[in-house]
Every structure is written in C-alpha cells, then in structure tokens.
Amino acid sequence: MSVVRALEDGCVRGVYGDMLKVNPAWKNPSGKWHVGSKRVFELYPAGLVARMKEERKKKLMVLHQQLVAAASVDACAAQDIKIGTDGAKEGAKEEARKRKEELKARRELLDDLLKSFDDAGPSVECVVWHDGDVWMAAIDTQQLYRFYEEGSGARSVRGYLADFEPLTDYADCLRYGTFTPFDACNFAVNIYDGGDPLSIVVDAGSHGTHVAGIASGHFPGQDAMNGTAPGAKIVSLKIGDTRLGSMETMTGLTRAVVSIIKNKCDLVNMSYGEAASAPNQGRFVRLAEELVHKHNVIFVASAGNAGPALSTVGAPGGTSDAIISVGAFVTPSFAKTGHSVRHPIEGAGAQYTWSSRGPTTDGERGVCISAPGGAVTSVPQSSTQLKQLMNGTSMSSPNACGGLALLVSAMKANKMRVTPSLVRRAAENSAKPVGTAGSAALTYGSGLLQVAAAWEYIRENAATDLVRALPDLRFSTVVRASSGHFVGRGVYLRDAADSSNNRTFAVFVKPDVHDDADVRQSKLAVDLKLYLKPTAPWIVATLQCLQLYVYVRSYI
C-alpha cells in the first residue's frame, strides 16, 4: 500500500487514479492515508466466483446478442446491394466487397469473444489510517456495483468510500462488512505492521460455517437449527488458503495456534486433515501437544474420510496422541431421510462406510470416540441458501467438540478444574459401545459420545484423591520388539507372518502431568499401583501389578 495525503477537496487518489472521497467524520491526526487495491475474485470462494461470472456473463450476453443482431442486419443490407446493374463504378464494387468482409469479420470476432470470454473480475480500493487509537480500514466498492449492474440499464450511486462504515481488527470490534448485495459475501479485516498490509478475510467455502453451526449455532426460536453447544463463543481461525483451493498451510496453522493461546480458548475443533507417512510426527503435532499439555486446550479433530479399510485415519486427528480423534456415525433415521438408503440400518446405527478406521501404522488405536457425522445446518449467505446437508468426519468432530464444550461449561459452573486429560478420560470411559466385531474399537473408538454420562463420570470421580491431586494425569506408551528395535505406540500384527509365532514385546509406560506442573504438588504425587489384566486369551503379561511414578516403567 502507498501512503498519500488528502487533497483540499477531501479526496485521496486511488491506485487506479480515481478520486476517493474521504468521510470528514473519520479522525486521522497524522493526515496519512494508506491506499491499495485488491481483486475480489482472489478473495471470493471458488463457488462464488463461478456464480458471479455466470451472472455477469448473462448480462453481457444481452449486449452481445444486440451487437450480433446489428451486424446481421448490416450484413443482410449489404447483400441486397446490387452493384453493376445500375452502372455503378468499379470503386463502388470494391467498397461494397470490403463492407461485406468487414461485417463477416465482425460476426466471427463476436463469436470468438463469446467462446473465450473470461472475467478477471472487479477490484476494490482500500484505505487504511490511524484514528489516534487504532488502525481503521474502509473499502470503496464502486467498481463492484458497476461490474454487477452493467447491462442492467442501472447507474449505481452505491459503494462510495465515504459511505463505508470503517472496520478494525475483527477481534476488537466484532463487526464485518458485505461487499455488495449481489455477491452477499461477508468479510472481516485485520491490519498488521503499522497499517501495511491490510488483510481482508473471506471464507474459502461453506465448510467452516457449516462446522461452526454444528458446534455452537444459536438460532432463537429455531431450536432445530441449534448446534450442540448453542451460543458458545467462537474464535474463527482461517488456516485454508483460498488460492490453494482451501488447503491449509503451515503459516496458517502456526498463526492459528498463536491466536488460540492469545484468546485463551478452552477447546479447538479442527475439521481438516490428510494422510501422513509418519504418525504423531511433525511440527504441527508438537504445537498441538503444546496447546494441550501446556495451555490446557482440549483439541478435537476429524479422524478422516478414507475408510472403511484399516489404518486409514488421517493426520493430525487420527494419528496424534494429544488430539481427540472423532469418527462419523449415522443413525437409521438420518440414513433414511438424509441419504435415502435403500436398505435400513439395523440397531442404533453404524459408522459411515467412508469414516476412517484405525489403527495407526505404529499401533495406536486411531479413533478415540464417534459422533453423528451428518448434519443440515447453516452455510454462508453467499451460497444463496440458508442451510445445507453435509457429511464427513468434518461434521462429527464439531458435534463432539460441542458436546465437550457442554462439559467444560458445567465444570466451570461448578468451579471444577478443567483439564484436557480429565475431559478426555470422561468422554472415552462413558462412551456408548457400538458393534461387537473384533474391529469395533478401531472403527468406533470407545463408542458414541454421551455427554450426560460423561458429566456423571466427572461428578462421581471429582472427589477421589487421584482426580483432586492429578486432574491432568495422562499416559504415553512406547513398544519395542524383543529384538530391541522400536515398534511404535502399540503392537500392530497385520501380516500373516507377524502372528505365525509367539512374539515378545516390551511396553514402556510413562505417566505425566501438566508441562508446567509443580514438582512437589503434582509430580511427586504420581504414585500409581496398576493391575494389569489381559483382555484377550492370546495375550500374556509377565507382570500383574505395575507401580508408576513420573518416569518410564516397562513390562513384557
């Protein structure tokens, strides 16, 4: 952005040379205005770009047809000229011939222009200034109104810079703008580094709004539209880059983590993920662990949509220790009404076929719990609809996150200490088991989240000495084969050769507490006597009892 000063008439010169009238009520002690521009098609989500291009093309088609019709009329008139029969001169013949060729070329050019038509889209002009307290921004959208109204016969008097209600960082003002009624696209702003750059934030699609609606949508008088934790305060953090088709970037993820800490968030939902060759590894996994174990943030994420094969859980949700991974469950009624399945689902329901399954490639379970994975809820108004049906573990994750938010709210209301370990333990130990097959735990995790049962679990265990002393107690495991080489976080025998003979593994268990826990009050309080009981006849443990302190202990 360039820095300019207003002229005597109160205008600043925009990037394209237009004079932009500044509202005289805007305070600007320095007299300096930062001006810049942005093409809105670089901000719009892909679906909106396609819609606006199509609507724009329809209007231009009217003008195109008028030009084609005029060229056709002229061509017909030229065909009717009979040169030479009335003694016209040779020059008149040549002129008529050129006229016919020109009209033919005009028609061909008009046809070619229509075939190759592509809009680069309009731009908005942006002005940023400091009002003595905070940085402010205003957007001039005149070009958008002209762009969308062209061909309609209307001449817009809307979109002037002076008529824009200034915005500052969304976190400070909680206000947003809308470009025009034609696109119905909302945006917020953030202003960095002394007024340059100005960040104009627009959803990359409908996904985030839908997820937010599931977690905490609040529609007074329309209870059916409410999310699982109606009215919970949301901090929206955009990690997907619109230019990359909404793919997340490490820069976006890092900024999100910083904002989570800055805003003191209680829970995080991440309905993002993809395959990873190394489970529980990578820079973002370490950041997620820091959020959970140091900053007391409950981290919930989608397990992935790559099922039903085993070991299809995605990263980071299904492959990371610190994150609660959620699979997608569907009830018989939703399968019938939402998806029109031909054959009824038996019992209470089943996992969606595409919901990713565990275990991870290093032997961890992969799926922690399950929750409903389909929903009809809100989407951005720029999509031209109020709500939409979507399904995926992207939907089951916010469903579970909203349920856990209810637990956090209840714990705070009862002045209980909230820790990720305690909430997770309650959710997993009170979940409703689903399925009886051997792979049920890899499909559903501990089962369907039961908020009421989880709350009872917390209440019943709140008074125990262990919970009072160590509400943030957690465990990590490492497994090594008898040969000494590292195996992973669990034992994974998948190939036939792996289970053809008896195998011996050493399991290292490490209890731990909050990263900043006091040594005397917390770490020295870890004194656990555990009873080891095999859950399958083909497992034999050399130890029946295990005493743990805050250091690694192994058993075979």
mmCIF file of N, CA and C in Angstrom, residues 207 269-276 299-320 323-329 351-360 364-373 392-400 424 441-447:
data_model
loop_
_atom_site.group_PDB
_atom_site.id
_atom_site.type_symbol
_atom_site.label_atom_id
_atom_site.label_comp_id
_atom_site.label_asym_id
_atom_site.label_seq_id
_atom_site.Cartn_x
_atom_site.Cartn_y
_atom_site.Cartn_z
ATOM 1 N N HIS A 207 -17.612 -24.813 4.175
ATOM 2 C CA HIS A 207 -17.228 -25.838 5.145
ATOM 3 C C HIS A 207 -17.142 -25.296 6.569
ATOM 4 N N ASN A 269 -11.635 -27.132 17.613
ATOM 5 C CA ASN A 269 -12.091 -28.131 16.649
ATOM 6 C C ASN A 269 -11.319 -27.935 15.354
ATOM 7 N N MET A 270 -10.804 -29.021 14.810
ATOM 8 C CA MET A 270 -10.067 -28.962 13.547
ATOM 9 C C MET A 270 -10.657 -29.984 12.588
ATOM 10 N N SER A 271 -11.495 -29.529 11.690
ATOM 11 C CA SER A 271 -12.090 -30.420 10.689
ATOM 12 C C SER A 271 -11.246 -30.376 9.418
ATOM 13 N N TYR A 272 -10.025 -30.726 9.575
ATOM 14 C CA TYR A 272 -9.037 -30.738 8.487
ATOM 15 C C TYR A 272 -8.162 -31.967 8.666
ATOM 16 N N GLY A 273 -7.501 -32.384 7.626
ATOM 17 C CA GLY A 273 -6.550 -33.477 7.756
ATOM 18 C C GLY A 273 -6.266 -34.158 6.427
ATOM 19 N N GLU A 274 -5.229 -34.947 6.420
ATOM 20 C CA GLU A 274 -4.868 -35.731 5.244
ATOM 21 C C GLU A 274 -3.976 -36.883 5.670
ATOM 22 N N ALA A 275 -3.595 -37.699 4.718
ATOM 23 C CA ALA A 275 -2.740 -38.846 5.017
ATOM 24 C C ALA A 275 -1.352 -38.367 5.426
ATOM 25 N N ALA A 276 -0.683 -39.175 6.250
ATOM 26 C CA ALA A 276 0.685 -38.869 6.671
ATOM 27 C C ALA A 276 1.480 -40.164 6.736
ATOM 28 N N PHE A 299 -8.280 -30.445 22.437
ATOM 29 C CA PHE A 299 -8.121 -30.428 20.980
ATOM 30 C C PHE A 299 -8.898 -31.598 20.374
ATOM 31 N N VAL A 300 -9.877 -31.286 19.536
ATOM 32 C CA VAL A 300 -10.722 -32.292 18.888
ATOM 33 C C VAL A 300 -10.534 -32.175 17.377
ATOM 34 N N ALA A 301 -10.461 -33.302 16.681
ATOM 35 C CA ALA A 301 -10.247 -33.251 15.233
ATOM 36 C C ALA A 301 -10.894 -34.443 14.545
ATOM 37 N N SER A 302 -11.109 -34.304 13.265
ATOM 38 C CA SER A 302 -11.728 -35.357 12.457
ATOM 39 C C SER A 302 -10.753 -36.510 12.249
ATOM 40 N N ALA A 303 -11.299 -37.730 12.245
ATOM 41 C CA ALA A 303 -10.468 -38.918 12.071
ATOM 42 C C ALA A 303 -10.077 -39.130 10.614
ATOM 43 N N GLY A 304 -10.891 -38.613 9.683
ATOM 44 C CA GLY A 304 -10.603 -38.793 8.255
ATOM 45 C C GLY A 304 -11.748 -39.481 7.536
ATOM 46 N N ASN A 305 -11.767 -39.347 6.237
ATOM 47 C CA ASN A 305 -12.844 -39.899 5.399
ATOM 48 C C ASN A 305 -12.310 -40.896 4.375
ATOM 49 N N ALA A 306 -11.349 -41.715 4.793
ATOM 50 C CA ALA A 306 -10.702 -42.634 3.859
ATOM 51 C C ALA A 306 -11.058 -44.091 4.119
ATOM 52 N N GLY A 307 -12.078 -44.364 4.969
ATOM 53 C CA GLY A 307 -12.453 -45.738 5.306
ATOM 54 C C GLY A 307 -13.138 -46.451 4.155
ATOM 55 N N PRO A 308 -13.511 -47.722 4.338
ATOM 56 C CA PRO A 308 -13.524 -48.464 5.604
ATOM 57 C C PRO A 308 -12.302 -49.321 5.868
ATOM 58 N N ALA A 309 -11.259 -49.213 5.069
ATOM 59 C CA ALA A 309 -10.089 -50.059 5.279
ATOM 60 C C ALA A 309 -9.389 -49.709 6.590
ATOM 61 N N LEU A 310 -8.681 -50.668 7.145
ATOM 62 C CA LEU A 310 -7.914 -50.427 8.355
ATOM 63 C C LEU A 310 -6.752 -49.479 8.063
ATOM 64 N N SER A 311 -6.316 -48.787 9.128
ATOM 65 C CA SER A 311 -5.165 -47.874 9.067
ATOM 66 C C SER A 311 -5.354 -46.759 8.042
ATOM 67 N N THR A 312 -6.558 -46.205 8.016
ATOM 68 C CA THR A 312 -6.832 -45.094 7.098
ATOM 69 C C THR A 312 -7.026 -43.772 7.826
ATOM 70 N N VAL A 313 -6.831 -43.747 9.164
ATOM 71 C CA VAL A 313 -7.000 -42.498 9.896
ATOM 72 C C VAL A 313 -6.022 -41.454 9.367
ATOM 73 N N GLY A 314 -6.501 -40.197 9.342
ATOM 74 C CA GLY A 314 -5.697 -39.110 8.803
ATOM 75 C C GLY A 314 -4.960 -38.340 9.880
ATOM 76 N N ALA A 315 -4.067 -37.498 9.425
ATOM 77 C CA ALA A 315 -3.294 -36.637 10.315
ATOM 78 C C ALA A 315 -3.849 -35.213 10.239
ATOM 79 N N PRO A 316 -3.844 -34.474 11.351
ATOM 80 C CA PRO A 316 -3.274 -34.882 12.635
ATOM 81 C C PRO A 316 -4.264 -35.602 13.552
ATOM 82 N N GLY A 317 -5.584 -35.512 13.247
ATOM 83 C CA GLY A 317 -6.585 -36.021 14.185
ATOM 84 C C GLY A 317 -6.406 -37.457 14.591
ATOM 85 N N GLY A 318 -6.309 -38.359 13.619
ATOM 86 C CA GLY A 318 -6.295 -39.774 13.929
ATOM 87 C C GLY A 318 -4.943 -40.344 14.268
ATOM 88 N N THR A 319 -3.885 -39.556 14.155
ATOM 89 C CA THR A 319 -2.538 -40.113 14.336
ATOM 90 C C THR A 319 -1.766 -39.490 15.482
ATOM 91 N N SER A 320 -2.383 -38.532 16.187
ATOM 92 C CA SER A 320 -1.638 -37.782 17.203
ATOM 93 C C SER A 320 -2.163 -38.065 18.606
ATOM 94 N N ILE A 323 -4.517 -35.302 20.483
ATOM 95 C CA ILE A 323 -5.774 -34.880 19.869
ATOM 96 C C ILE A 323 -6.840 -35.964 20.022
ATOM 97 N N ILE A 324 -8.065 -35.539 20.326
ATOM 98 C CA ILE A 324 -9.203 -36.463 20.408
ATOM 99 C C ILE A 324 -9.734 -36.660 18.991
ATOM 100 N N SER A 325 -9.575 -37.856 18.467
ATOM 101 C CA SER A 325 -9.966 -38.179 17.093
ATOM 102 C C SER A 325 -11.402 -38.701 17.073
ATOM 103 N N VAL A 326 -12.217 -38.152 16.147
ATOM 104 C CA VAL A 326 -13.648 -38.470 16.130
ATOM 105 C C VAL A 326 -14.043 -39.121 14.801
ATOM 106 N N GLY A 327 -14.659 -40.301 14.894
ATOM 107 C CA GLY A 327 -15.211 -40.977 13.729
ATOM 108 C C GLY A 327 -16.652 -40.542 13.486
ATOM 109 N N ALA A 328 -17.188 -40.907 12.311
ATOM 110 C CA ALA A 328 -18.519 -40.441 11.895
ATOM 111 C C ALA A 328 -19.541 -41.569 11.963
ATOM 112 N N PHE A 329 -20.589 -41.342 12.739
ATOM 113 C CA PHE A 329 -21.655 -42.316 12.979
ATOM 114 C C PHE A 329 -22.944 -41.820 12.330
ATOM 115 N N GLN A 351 -21.286 -46.956 11.675
ATOM 116 C CA GLN A 351 -20.318 -45.981 11.203
ATOM 117 C C GLN A 351 -20.514 -45.771 9.704
ATOM 118 N N TYR A 352 -20.381 -44.522 9.267
ATOM 119 C CA TYR A 352 -20.373 -44.274 7.832
ATOM 120 C C TYR A 352 -19.274 -45.129 7.202
ATOM 121 N N THR A 353 -19.541 -45.658 6.020
ATOM 122 C CA THR A 353 -18.555 -46.539 5.388
ATOM 123 C C THR A 353 -17.232 -45.830 5.146
ATOM 124 N N TRP A 354 -17.291 -44.541 4.819
ATOM 125 C CA TRP A 354 -16.062 -43.814 4.487
ATOM 126 C C TRP A 354 -15.313 -43.295 5.713
ATOM 127 N N SER A 355 -15.903 -43.412 6.901
ATOM 128 C CA SER A 355 -15.226 -42.930 8.112
ATOM 129 C C SER A 355 -13.941 -43.731 8.322
ATOM 130 N N SER A 356 -12.835 -43.048 8.496
ATOM 131 C CA SER A 356 -11.541 -43.723 8.590
ATOM 132 C C SER A 356 -11.466 -44.638 9.802
ATOM 133 N N ARG A 357 -10.722 -45.696 9.640
ATOM 134 C CA ARG A 357 -10.530 -46.686 10.709
ATOM 135 C C ARG A 357 -9.080 -46.683 11.185
ATOM 136 N N GLY A 358 -8.896 -47.151 12.434
ATOM 137 C CA GLY A 358 -7.564 -47.356 12.962
ATOM 138 C C GLY A 358 -7.081 -48.749 12.595
ATOM 139 N N PRO A 359 -5.976 -49.201 13.100
ATOM 140 C CA PRO A 359 -5.074 -48.430 13.946
ATOM 141 C C PRO A 359 -4.123 -47.573 13.115
ATOM 142 N N THR A 360 -3.326 -46.748 13.801
ATOM 143 C CA THR A 360 -2.260 -46.043 13.093
ATOM 144 C C THR A 360 -1.190 -47.053 12.720
ATOM 145 N N GLU A 364 -1.209 -47.392 17.425
ATOM 146 C CA GLU A 364 -2.149 -46.658 18.270
ATOM 147 C C GLU A 364 -3.569 -46.891 17.747
ATOM 148 N N ARG A 365 -4.587 -46.761 18.588
ATOM 149 C CA ARG A 365 -5.954 -47.089 18.195
ATOM 150 C C ARG A 365 -6.460 -46.252 17.021
ATOM 151 N N GLY A 366 -6.150 -44.956 17.010
ATOM 152 C CA GLY A 366 -6.524 -44.127 15.863
ATOM 153 C C GLY A 366 -7.810 -43.350 16.052
ATOM 154 N N VAL A 367 -8.900 -44.012 16.373
ATOM 155 C CA VAL A 367 -10.199 -43.364 16.613
ATOM 156 C C VAL A 367 -10.468 -43.376 18.113
ATOM 157 N N CYS A 368 -10.735 -42.201 18.690
ATOM 158 C CA CYS A 368 -10.989 -42.117 20.137
ATOM 159 C C CYS A 368 -12.455 -42.352 20.454
ATOM 160 N N ILE A 369 -13.325 -41.576 19.819
ATOM 161 C CA ILE A 369 -14.766 -41.681 20.029
ATOM 162 C C ILE A 369 -15.463 -41.440 18.695
ATOM 163 N N SER A 370 -16.762 -41.614 18.670
ATOM 164 C CA SER A 370 -17.554 -41.344 17.463
ATOM 165 C C SER A 370 -18.706 -40.410 17.811
ATOM 166 N N ALA A 371 -19.216 -39.729 16.794
ATOM 167 C CA ALA A 371 -20.344 -38.809 16.947
ATOM 168 C C ALA A 371 -21.061 -38.725 15.604
ATOM 169 N N PRO A 372 -22.296 -38.233 15.579
ATOM 170 C CA PRO A 372 -23.023 -38.118 14.302
ATOM 171 C C PRO A 372 -22.219 -37.353 13.260
ATOM 172 N N GLY A 373 -22.125 -37.939 12.072
ATOM 173 C CA GLY A 373 -21.278 -37.371 11.024
ATOM 174 C C GLY A 373 -22.031 -36.726 9.882
ATOM 175 N N GLY A 392 -19.430 -36.073 6.893
ATOM 176 C CA GLY A 392 -17.994 -36.324 6.940
ATOM 177 C C GLY A 392 -17.544 -36.329 8.389
ATOM 178 N N THR A 393 -16.310 -36.765 8.622
ATOM 179 C CA THR A 393 -15.784 -36.632 9.984
ATOM 180 C C THR A 393 -15.550 -35.154 10.297
ATOM 181 N N SER A 394 -15.574 -34.304 9.255
ATOM 182 C CA SER A 394 -15.568 -32.858 9.485
ATOM 183 C C SER A 394 -16.810 -32.423 10.242
ATOM 184 N N MET A 395 -17.885 -33.197 10.131
ATOM 185 C CA MET A 395 -19.129 -32.883 10.834
ATOM 186 C C MET A 395 -19.196 -33.583 12.198
ATOM 187 N N SER A 396 -18.639 -34.779 12.299
ATOM 188 C CA SER A 396 -18.676 -35.489 13.590
ATOM 189 C C SER A 396 -17.752 -34.817 14.604
ATOM 190 N N SER A 397 -16.661 -34.237 14.138
ATOM 191 C CA SER A 397 -15.713 -33.592 15.047
ATOM 192 C C SER A 397 -16.330 -32.397 15.774
ATOM 193 N N PRO A 398 -16.977 -31.425 15.074
ATOM 194 C CA PRO A 398 -17.605 -30.319 15.811
ATOM 195 C C PRO A 398 -18.786 -30.767 16.658
ATOM 196 N N ASN A 399 -19.462 -31.855 16.245
ATOM 197 C CA ASN A 399 -20.542 -32.393 17.068
ATOM 198 C C ASN A 399 -19.984 -32.820 18.428
ATOM 199 N N ALA A 400 -18.868 -33.533 18.388
ATOM 200 C CA ALA A 400 -18.233 -33.968 19.635
ATOM 201 C C ALA A 400 -17.643 -32.779 20.392
ATOM 202 N N ARG A 424 -11.108 -35.813 28.477
ATOM 203 C CA ARG A 424 -10.951 -36.923 27.526
ATOM 204 C C ARG A 424 -11.233 -38.262 28.201
ATOM 205 N N ALA A 441 -13.389 -51.466 18.090
ATOM 206 C CA ALA A 441 -12.612 -50.403 18.735
ATOM 207 C C ALA A 441 -11.850 -49.572 17.701
ATOM 208 N N LEU A 442 -11.454 -50.218 16.601
ATOM 209 C CA LEU A 442 -10.741 -49.487 15.552
ATOM 210 C C LEU A 442 -11.691 -48.682 14.690
ATOM 211 N N THR A 443 -12.973 -49.034 14.723
ATOM 212 C CA THR A 443 -13.986 -48.351 13.919
ATOM 213 C C THR A 443 -14.627 -47.210 14.694
ATOM 214 N N TYR A 444 -15.097 -47.514 15.910
ATOM 215 C CA TYR A 444 -15.848 -46.549 16.711
ATOM 216 C C TYR A 444 -15.023 -45.910 17.819
ATOM 217 N N GLY A 445 -13.818 -46.406 18.066
ATOM 218 C CA GLY A 445 -13.090 -45.977 19.244
ATOM 219 C C GLY A 445 -13.761 -46.522 20.479
ATOM 220 N N SER A 446 -13.891 -45.712 21.516
ATOM 221 C CA SER A 446 -14.570 -46.158 22.735
ATOM 222 C C SER A 446 -16.068 -46.246 22.547
ATOM 223 N N GLY A 447 -16.587 -45.604 21.502
ATOM 224 C CA GLY A 447 -18.014 -45.646 21.229
ATOM 225 C C GLY A 447 -18.570 -44.252 21.002
#
